[in-house]
Each structure stands twice: as structure tokens, then as C-alpha cells.
mmCIF file of N, CA and C in Angstrom:
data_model
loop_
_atom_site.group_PDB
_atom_site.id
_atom_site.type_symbol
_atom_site.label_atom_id
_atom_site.label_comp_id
_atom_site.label_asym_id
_atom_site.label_seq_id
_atom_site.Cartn_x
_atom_site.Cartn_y
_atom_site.Cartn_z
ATOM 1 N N UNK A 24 -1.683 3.942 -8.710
ATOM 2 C CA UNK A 24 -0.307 4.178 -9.128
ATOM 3 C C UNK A 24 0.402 4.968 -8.040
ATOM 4 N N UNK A 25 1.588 5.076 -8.079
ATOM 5 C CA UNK A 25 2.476 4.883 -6.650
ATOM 6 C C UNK A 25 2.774 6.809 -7.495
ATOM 7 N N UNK A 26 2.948 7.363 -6.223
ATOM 8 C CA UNK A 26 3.598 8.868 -6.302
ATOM 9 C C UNK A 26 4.911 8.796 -7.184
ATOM 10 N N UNK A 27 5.543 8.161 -7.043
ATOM 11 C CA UNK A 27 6.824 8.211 -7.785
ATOM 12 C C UNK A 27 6.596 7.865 -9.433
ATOM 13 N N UNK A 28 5.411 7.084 -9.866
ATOM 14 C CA UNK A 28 5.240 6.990 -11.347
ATOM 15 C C UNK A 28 4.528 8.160 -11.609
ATOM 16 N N UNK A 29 3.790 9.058 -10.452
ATOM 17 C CA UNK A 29 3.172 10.087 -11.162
ATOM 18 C C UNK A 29 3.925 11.041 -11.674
ATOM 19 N N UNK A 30 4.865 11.145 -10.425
ATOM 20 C CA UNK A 30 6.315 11.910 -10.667
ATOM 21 C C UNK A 30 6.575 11.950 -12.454
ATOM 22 N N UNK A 31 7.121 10.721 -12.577
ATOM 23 C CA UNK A 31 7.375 10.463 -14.039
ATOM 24 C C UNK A 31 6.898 10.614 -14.927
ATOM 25 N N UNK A 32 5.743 10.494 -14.686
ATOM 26 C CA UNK A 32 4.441 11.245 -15.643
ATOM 27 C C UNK A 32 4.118 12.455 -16.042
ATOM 28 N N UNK A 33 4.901 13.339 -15.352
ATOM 29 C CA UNK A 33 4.823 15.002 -14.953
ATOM 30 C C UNK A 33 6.403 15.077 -15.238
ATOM 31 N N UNK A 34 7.297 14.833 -15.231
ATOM 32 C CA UNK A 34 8.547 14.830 -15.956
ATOM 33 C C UNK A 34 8.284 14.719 -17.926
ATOM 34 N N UNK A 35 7.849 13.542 -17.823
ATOM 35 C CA UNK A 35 7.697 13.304 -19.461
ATOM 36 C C UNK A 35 6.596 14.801 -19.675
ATOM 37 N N UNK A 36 5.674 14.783 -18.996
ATOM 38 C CA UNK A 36 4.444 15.595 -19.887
ATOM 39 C C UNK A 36 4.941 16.818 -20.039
ATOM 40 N N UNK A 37 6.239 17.150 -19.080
ATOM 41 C CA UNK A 37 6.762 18.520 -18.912
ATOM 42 C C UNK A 37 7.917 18.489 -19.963
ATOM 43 N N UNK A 38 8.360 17.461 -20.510
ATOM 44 C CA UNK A 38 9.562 18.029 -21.758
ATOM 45 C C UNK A 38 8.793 18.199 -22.695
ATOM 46 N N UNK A 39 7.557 17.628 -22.963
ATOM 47 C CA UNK A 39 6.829 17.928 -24.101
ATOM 48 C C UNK A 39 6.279 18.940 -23.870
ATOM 49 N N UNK A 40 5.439 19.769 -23.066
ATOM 50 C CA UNK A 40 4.778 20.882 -22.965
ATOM 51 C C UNK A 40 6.001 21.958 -23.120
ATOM 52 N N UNK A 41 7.108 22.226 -22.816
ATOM 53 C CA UNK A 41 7.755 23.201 -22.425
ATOM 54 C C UNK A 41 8.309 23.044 -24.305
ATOM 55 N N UNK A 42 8.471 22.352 -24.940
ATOM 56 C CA UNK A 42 8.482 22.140 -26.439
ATOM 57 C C UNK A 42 7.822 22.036 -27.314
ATOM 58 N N UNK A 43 6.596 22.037 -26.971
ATOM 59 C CA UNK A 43 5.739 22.289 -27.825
ATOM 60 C C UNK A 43 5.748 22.692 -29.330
ATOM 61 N N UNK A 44 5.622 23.948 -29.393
ATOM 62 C CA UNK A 44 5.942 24.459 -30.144
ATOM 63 C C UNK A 44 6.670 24.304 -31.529
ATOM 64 N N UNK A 45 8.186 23.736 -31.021
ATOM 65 C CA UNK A 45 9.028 23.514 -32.189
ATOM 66 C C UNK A 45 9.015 21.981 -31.954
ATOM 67 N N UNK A 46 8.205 21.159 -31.205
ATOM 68 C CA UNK A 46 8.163 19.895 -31.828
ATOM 69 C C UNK A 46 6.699 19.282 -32.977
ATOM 70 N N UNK A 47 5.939 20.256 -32.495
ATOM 71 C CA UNK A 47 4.619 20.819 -33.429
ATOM 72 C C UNK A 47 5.169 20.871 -35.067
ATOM 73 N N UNK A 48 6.296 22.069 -34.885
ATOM 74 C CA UNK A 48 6.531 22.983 -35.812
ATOM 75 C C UNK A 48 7.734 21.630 -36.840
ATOM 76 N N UNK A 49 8.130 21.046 -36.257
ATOM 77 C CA UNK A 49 9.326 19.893 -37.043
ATOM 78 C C UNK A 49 8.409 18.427 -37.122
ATOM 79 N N UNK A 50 7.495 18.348 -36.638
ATOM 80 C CA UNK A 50 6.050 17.180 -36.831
ATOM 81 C C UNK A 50 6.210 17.807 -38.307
ATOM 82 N N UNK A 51 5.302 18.562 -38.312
ATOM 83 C CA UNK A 51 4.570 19.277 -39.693
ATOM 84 C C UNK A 51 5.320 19.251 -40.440
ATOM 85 N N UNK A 52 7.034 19.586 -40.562
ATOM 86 C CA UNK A 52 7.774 19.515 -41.483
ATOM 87 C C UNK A 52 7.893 18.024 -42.338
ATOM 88 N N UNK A 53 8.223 16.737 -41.450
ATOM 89 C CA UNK A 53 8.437 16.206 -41.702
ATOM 90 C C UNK A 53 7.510 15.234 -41.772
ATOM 91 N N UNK A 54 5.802 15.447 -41.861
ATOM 92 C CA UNK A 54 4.885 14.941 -42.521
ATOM 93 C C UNK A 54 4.219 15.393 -43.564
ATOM 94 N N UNK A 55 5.298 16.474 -44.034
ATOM 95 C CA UNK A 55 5.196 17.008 -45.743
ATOM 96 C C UNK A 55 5.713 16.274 -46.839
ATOM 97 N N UNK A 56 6.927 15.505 -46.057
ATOM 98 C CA UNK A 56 8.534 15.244 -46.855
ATOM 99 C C UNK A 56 8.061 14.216 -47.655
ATOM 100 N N UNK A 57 8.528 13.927 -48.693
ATOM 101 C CA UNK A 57 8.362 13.016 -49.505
ATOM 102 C C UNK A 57 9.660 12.440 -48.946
ATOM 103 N N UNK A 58 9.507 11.117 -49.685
ATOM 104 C CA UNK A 58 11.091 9.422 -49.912
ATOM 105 C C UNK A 58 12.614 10.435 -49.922
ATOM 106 N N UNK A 59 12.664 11.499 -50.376
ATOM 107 C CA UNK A 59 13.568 12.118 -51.248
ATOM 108 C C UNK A 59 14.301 13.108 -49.984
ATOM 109 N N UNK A 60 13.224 13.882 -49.414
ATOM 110 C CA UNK A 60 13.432 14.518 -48.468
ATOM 111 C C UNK A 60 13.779 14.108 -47.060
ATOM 112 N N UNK A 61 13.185 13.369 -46.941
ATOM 113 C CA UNK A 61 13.611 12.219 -45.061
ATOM 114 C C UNK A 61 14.981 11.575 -45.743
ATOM 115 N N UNK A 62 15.010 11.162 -46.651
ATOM 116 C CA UNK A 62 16.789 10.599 -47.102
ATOM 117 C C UNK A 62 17.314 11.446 -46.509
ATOM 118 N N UNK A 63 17.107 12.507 -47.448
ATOM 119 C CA UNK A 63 18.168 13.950 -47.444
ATOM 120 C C UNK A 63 18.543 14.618 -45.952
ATOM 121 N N UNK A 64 17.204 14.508 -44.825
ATOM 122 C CA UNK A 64 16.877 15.044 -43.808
ATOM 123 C C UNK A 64 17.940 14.068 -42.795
ATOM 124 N N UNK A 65 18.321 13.131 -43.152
ATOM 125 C CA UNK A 65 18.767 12.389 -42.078
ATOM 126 C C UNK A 65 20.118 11.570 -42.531
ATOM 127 N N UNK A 66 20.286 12.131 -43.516
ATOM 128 C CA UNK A 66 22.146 11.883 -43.779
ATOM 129 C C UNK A 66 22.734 13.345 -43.476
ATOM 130 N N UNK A 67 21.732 14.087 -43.907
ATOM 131 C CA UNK A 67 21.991 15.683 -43.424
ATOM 132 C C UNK A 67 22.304 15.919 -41.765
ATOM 133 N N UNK A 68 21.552 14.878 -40.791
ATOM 134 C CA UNK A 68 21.880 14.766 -39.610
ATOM 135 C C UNK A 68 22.986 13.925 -39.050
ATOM 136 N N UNK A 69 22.792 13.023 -39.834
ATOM 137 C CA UNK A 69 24.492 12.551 -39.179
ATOM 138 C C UNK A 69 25.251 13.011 -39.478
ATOM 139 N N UNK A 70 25.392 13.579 -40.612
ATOM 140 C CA UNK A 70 26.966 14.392 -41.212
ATOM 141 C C UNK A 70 26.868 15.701 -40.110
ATOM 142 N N UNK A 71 25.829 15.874 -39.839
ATOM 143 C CA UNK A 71 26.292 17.558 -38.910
ATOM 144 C C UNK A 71 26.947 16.826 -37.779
ATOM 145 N N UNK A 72 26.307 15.549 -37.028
ATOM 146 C CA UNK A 72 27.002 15.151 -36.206
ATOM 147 C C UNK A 72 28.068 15.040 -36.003
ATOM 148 N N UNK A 73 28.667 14.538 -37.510
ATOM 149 C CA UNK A 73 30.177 13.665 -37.427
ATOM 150 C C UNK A 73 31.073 15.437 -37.747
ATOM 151 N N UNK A 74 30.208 16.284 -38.352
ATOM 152 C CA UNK A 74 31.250 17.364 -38.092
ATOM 153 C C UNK A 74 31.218 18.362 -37.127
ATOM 154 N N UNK A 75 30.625 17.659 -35.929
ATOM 155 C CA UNK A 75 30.819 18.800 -34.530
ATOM 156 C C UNK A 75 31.718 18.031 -33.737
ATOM 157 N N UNK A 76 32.158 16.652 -34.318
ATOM 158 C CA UNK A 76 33.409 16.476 -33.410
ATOM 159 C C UNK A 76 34.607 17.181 -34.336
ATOM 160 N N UNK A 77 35.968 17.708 -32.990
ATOM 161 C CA UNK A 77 36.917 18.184 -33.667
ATOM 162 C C UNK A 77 38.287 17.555 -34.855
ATOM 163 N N UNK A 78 37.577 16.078 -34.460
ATOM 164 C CA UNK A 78 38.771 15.398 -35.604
ATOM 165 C C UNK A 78 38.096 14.150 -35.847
ATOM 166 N N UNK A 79 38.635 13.186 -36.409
ATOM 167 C CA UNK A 79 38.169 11.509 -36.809
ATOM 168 C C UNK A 79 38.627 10.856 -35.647
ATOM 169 N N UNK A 80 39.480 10.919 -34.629
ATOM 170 C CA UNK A 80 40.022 10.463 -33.635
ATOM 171 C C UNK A 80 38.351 10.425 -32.602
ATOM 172 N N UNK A 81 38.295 11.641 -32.807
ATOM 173 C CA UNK A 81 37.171 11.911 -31.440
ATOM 174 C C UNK A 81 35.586 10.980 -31.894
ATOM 175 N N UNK A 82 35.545 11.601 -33.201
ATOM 176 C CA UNK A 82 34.326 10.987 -33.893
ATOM 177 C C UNK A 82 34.033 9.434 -33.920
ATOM 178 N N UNK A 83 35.426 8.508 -33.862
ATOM 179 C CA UNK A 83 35.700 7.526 -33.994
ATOM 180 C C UNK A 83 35.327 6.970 -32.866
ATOM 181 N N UNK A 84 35.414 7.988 -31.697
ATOM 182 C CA UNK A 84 34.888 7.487 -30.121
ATOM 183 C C UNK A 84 34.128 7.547 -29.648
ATOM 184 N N UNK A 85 32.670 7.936 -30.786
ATOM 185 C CA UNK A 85 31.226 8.008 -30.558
ATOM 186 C C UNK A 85 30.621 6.819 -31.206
ATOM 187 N N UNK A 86 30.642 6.076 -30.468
ATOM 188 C CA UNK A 86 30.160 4.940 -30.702
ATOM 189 C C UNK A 86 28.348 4.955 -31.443
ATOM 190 N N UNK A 87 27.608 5.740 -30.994
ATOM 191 C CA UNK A 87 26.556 5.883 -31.164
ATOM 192 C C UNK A 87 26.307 6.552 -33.098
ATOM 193 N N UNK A 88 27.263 7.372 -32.836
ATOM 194 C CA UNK A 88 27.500 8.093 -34.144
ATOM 195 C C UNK A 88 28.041 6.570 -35.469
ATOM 196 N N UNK A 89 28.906 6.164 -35.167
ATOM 197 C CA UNK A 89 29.402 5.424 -35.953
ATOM 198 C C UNK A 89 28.238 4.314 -36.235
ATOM 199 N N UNK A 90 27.717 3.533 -35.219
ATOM 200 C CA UNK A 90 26.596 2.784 -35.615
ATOM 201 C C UNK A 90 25.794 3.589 -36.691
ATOM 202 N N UNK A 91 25.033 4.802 -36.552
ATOM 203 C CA UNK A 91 24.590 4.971 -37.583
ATOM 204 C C UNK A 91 24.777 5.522 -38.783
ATOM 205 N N UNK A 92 26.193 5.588 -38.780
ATOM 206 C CA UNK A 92 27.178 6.025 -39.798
ATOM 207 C C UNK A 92 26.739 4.435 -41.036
ATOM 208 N N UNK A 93 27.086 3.967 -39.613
ATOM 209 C CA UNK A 93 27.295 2.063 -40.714
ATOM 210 C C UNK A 93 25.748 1.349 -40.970
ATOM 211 N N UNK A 94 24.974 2.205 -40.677
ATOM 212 C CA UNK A 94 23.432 1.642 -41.030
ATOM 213 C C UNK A 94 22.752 3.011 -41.057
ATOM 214 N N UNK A 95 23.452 3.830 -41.848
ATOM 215 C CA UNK A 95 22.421 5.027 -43.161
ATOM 216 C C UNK A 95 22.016 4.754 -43.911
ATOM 217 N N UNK A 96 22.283 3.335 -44.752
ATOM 218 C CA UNK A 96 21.610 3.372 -45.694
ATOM 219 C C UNK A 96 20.222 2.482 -45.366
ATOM 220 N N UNK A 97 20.514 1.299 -44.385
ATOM 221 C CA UNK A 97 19.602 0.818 -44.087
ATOM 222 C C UNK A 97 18.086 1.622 -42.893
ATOM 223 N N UNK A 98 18.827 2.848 -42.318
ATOM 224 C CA UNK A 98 18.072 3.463 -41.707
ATOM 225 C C UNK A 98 16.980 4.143 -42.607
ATOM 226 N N UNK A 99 17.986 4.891 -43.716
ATOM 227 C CA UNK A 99 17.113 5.409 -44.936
ATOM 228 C C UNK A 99 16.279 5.092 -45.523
ATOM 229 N N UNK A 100 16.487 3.176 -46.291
ATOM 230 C CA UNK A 100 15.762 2.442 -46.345
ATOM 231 C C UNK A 100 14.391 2.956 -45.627
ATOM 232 N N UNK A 101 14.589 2.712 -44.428
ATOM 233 C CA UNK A 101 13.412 2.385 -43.206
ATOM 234 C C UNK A 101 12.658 3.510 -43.056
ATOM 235 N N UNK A 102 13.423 4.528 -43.099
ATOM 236 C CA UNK A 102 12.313 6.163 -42.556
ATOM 237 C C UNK A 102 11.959 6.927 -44.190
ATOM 238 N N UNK A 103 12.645 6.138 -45.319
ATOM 239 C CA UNK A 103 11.583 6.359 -46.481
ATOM 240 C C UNK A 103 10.511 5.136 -46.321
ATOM 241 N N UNK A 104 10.790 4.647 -46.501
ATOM 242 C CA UNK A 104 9.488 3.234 -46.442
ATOM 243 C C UNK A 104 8.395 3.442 -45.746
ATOM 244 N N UNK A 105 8.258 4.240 -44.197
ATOM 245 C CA UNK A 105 7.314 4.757 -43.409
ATOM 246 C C UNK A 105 6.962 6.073 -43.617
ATOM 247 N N UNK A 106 7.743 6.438 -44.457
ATOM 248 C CA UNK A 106 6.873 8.374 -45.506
ATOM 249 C C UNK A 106 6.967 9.180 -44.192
ATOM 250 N N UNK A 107 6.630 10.351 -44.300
ATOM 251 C CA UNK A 107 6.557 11.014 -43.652
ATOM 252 C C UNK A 107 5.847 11.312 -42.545
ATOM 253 N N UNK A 108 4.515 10.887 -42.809
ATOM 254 C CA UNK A 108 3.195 11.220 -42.208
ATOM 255 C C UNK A 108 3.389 9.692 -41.073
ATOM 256 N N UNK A 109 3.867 8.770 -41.654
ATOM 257 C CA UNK A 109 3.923 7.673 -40.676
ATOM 258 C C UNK A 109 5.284 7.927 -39.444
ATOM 259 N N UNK A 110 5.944 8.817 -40.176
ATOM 260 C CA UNK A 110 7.135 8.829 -39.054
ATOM 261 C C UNK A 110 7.021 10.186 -38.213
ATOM 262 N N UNK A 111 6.352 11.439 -38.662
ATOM 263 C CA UNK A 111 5.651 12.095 -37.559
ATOM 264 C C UNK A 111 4.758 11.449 -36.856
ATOM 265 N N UNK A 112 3.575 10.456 -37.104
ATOM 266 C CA UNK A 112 3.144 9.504 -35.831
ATOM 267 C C UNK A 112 3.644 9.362 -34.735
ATOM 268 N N UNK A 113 4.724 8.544 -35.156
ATOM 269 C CA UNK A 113 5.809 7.326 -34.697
ATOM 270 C C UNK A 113 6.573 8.647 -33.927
ATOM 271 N N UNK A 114 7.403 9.791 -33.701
ATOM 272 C CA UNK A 114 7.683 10.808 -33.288
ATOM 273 C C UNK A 114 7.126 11.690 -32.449
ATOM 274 N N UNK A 115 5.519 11.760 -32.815
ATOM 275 C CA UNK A 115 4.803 12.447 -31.767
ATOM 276 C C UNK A 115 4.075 11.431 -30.306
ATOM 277 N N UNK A 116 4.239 10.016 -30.864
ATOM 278 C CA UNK A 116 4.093 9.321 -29.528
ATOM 279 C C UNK A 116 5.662 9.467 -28.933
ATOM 280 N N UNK A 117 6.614 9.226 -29.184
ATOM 281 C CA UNK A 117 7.899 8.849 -28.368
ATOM 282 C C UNK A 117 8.344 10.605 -27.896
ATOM 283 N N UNK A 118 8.095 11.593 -28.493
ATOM 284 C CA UNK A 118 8.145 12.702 -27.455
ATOM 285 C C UNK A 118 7.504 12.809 -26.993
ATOM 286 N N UNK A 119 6.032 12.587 -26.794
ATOM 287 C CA UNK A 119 4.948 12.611 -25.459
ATOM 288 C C UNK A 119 5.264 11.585 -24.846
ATOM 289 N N UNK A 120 5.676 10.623 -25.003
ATOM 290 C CA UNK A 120 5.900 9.338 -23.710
ATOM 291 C C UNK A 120 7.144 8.388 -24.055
ATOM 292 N N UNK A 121 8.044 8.934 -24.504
ATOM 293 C CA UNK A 121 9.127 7.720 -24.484
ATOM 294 C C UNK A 121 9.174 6.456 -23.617
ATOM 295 N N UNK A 122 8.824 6.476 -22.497
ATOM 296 C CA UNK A 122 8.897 5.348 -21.935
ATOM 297 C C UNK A 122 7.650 4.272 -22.176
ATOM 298 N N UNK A 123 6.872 5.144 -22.365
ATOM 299 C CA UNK A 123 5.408 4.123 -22.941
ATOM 300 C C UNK A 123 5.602 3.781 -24.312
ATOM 301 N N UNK A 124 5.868 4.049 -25.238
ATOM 302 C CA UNK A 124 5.792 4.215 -26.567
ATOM 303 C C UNK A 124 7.223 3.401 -27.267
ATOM 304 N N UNK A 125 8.424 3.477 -26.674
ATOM 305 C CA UNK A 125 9.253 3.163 -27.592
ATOM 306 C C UNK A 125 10.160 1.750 -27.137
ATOM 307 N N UNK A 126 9.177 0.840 -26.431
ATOM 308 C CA UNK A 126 9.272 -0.696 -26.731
ATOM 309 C C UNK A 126 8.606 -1.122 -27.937
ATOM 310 N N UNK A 127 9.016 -2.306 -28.584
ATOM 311 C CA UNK A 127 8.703 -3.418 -29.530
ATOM 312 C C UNK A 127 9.456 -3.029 -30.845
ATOM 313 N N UNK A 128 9.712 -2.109 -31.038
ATOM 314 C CA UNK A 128 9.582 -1.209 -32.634
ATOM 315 C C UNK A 128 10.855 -2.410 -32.774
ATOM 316 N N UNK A 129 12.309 -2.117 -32.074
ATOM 317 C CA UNK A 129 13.790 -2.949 -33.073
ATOM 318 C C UNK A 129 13.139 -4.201 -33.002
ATOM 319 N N UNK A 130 12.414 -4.920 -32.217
ATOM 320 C CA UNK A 130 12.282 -6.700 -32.181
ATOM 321 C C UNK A 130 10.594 -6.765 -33.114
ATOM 322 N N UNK A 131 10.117 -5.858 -33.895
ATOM 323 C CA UNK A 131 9.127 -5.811 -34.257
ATOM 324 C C UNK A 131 9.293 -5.495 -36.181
ATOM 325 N N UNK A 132 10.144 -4.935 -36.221
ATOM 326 C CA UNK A 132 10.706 -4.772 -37.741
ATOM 327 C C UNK A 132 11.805 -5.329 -38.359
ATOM 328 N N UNK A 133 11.714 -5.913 -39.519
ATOM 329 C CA UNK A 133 12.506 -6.666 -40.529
ATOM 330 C C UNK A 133 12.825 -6.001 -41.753
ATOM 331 N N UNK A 134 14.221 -5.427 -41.924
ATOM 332 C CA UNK A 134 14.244 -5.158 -43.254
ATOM 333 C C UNK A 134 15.099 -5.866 -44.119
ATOM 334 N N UNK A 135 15.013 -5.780 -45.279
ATOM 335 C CA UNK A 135 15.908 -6.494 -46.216
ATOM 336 C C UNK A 135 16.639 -5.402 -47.482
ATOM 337 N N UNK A 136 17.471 -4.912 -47.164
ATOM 338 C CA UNK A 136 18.583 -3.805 -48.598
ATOM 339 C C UNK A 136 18.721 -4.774 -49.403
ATOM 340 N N UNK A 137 18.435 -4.968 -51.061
ATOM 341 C CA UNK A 137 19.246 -5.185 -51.930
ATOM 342 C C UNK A 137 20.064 -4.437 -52.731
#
């Protein structure tokens, strides 16, 4: 492997080591949570989002925000369905290696809301 992927390798291993700690500490939380709690945990996060912009004008221009404004419920769906313990997994690979870890998952899952 070429110096420059080791590079990268020592970048990733270094946001996780230097976080440790409180990504340890929010693992554990959220492989306690029951269906009820990851709902709660993650409409609770977009709404903080949508209220650290200063108006609906600005909010309206976060494109990223609004997508998952318009697929909360189907996200919810999805991160109750995988419980807790499956989505700290799924969390503790993509902060140790995002670039290794977080291909296949959107072209790999199907859900259906009724």
C-alpha cells in the first residue's frame, strides 16, 4: 500500500482515537434504547437542527436538513427496525473507518411505510 493510503489510515484512526471516549460513551447509550427511544433520539435531532438556523428562509437552504425533514418518518421506520444494539454496530464501524465501511448500505436496503 502506497504512503498516501497509509496517510489516510492514520487520519481516520486519529478522529476516532482522539474521540474515543464520548463515542464509546453515545455507542452505549444508544444500544440500550428501545423502538421508542431511537424515534425520539432522532426527531429530537433534526428539530435541534432545523432550530439552529435563524429563520425558515435559511433552513429552507439546507438542503441536507430538509431531505431528512421529508424522510423522518421513513428514517424512523429504519433505525427502529435495526434496535439499538444493531445501530451501535452499524456506528461503531463508520466512525472507525468511514471510508471502508459506509458503501452498499442505500443500494442494499428496501423499505416499505404503510
Amino acid at each position: 500500500e502506497s504512503g498516501e493510503g497509509m496517510e489516510g489510515h492514520k487520519i481516520i484512526r486519529g478522529f476516532y482515537e482522539r474521540r474515543r471516549q464520548k463515542v464509546a460513551a453515545f455507542l452505549s447509550k444508544i444500544s440500550q434504547m428501545d423502538h421508542q427511544a431511537i424515534i425520539d433520539l432522532l426527531y429530537e435531532s433534526v428539530e435541534h437542527r432545523w432550530r439552529k438556523h435563524r429563520d425558515h428562509q435559511s433552513a429552507a437552504r439546507d438542503v441536507a436538513l430538509q431531505k431528512d425533514m421529508s424522510d423522518l418518518r421513513t428514517l424512523s421506520m429504519i433505525a427502529a427496525g435495526i434496535g439499538g444494539k444493531g445501530l451501535a454496530s452499524i456506528f461503531r464501524c463508520l466512525v472507525y473507518d468511514y471510508r471502508h465501511y459506509s458503501g452498499g448500505l442505500p443500494d442494499c436496503l428496501l423499505a416499505r411505510a404503510r
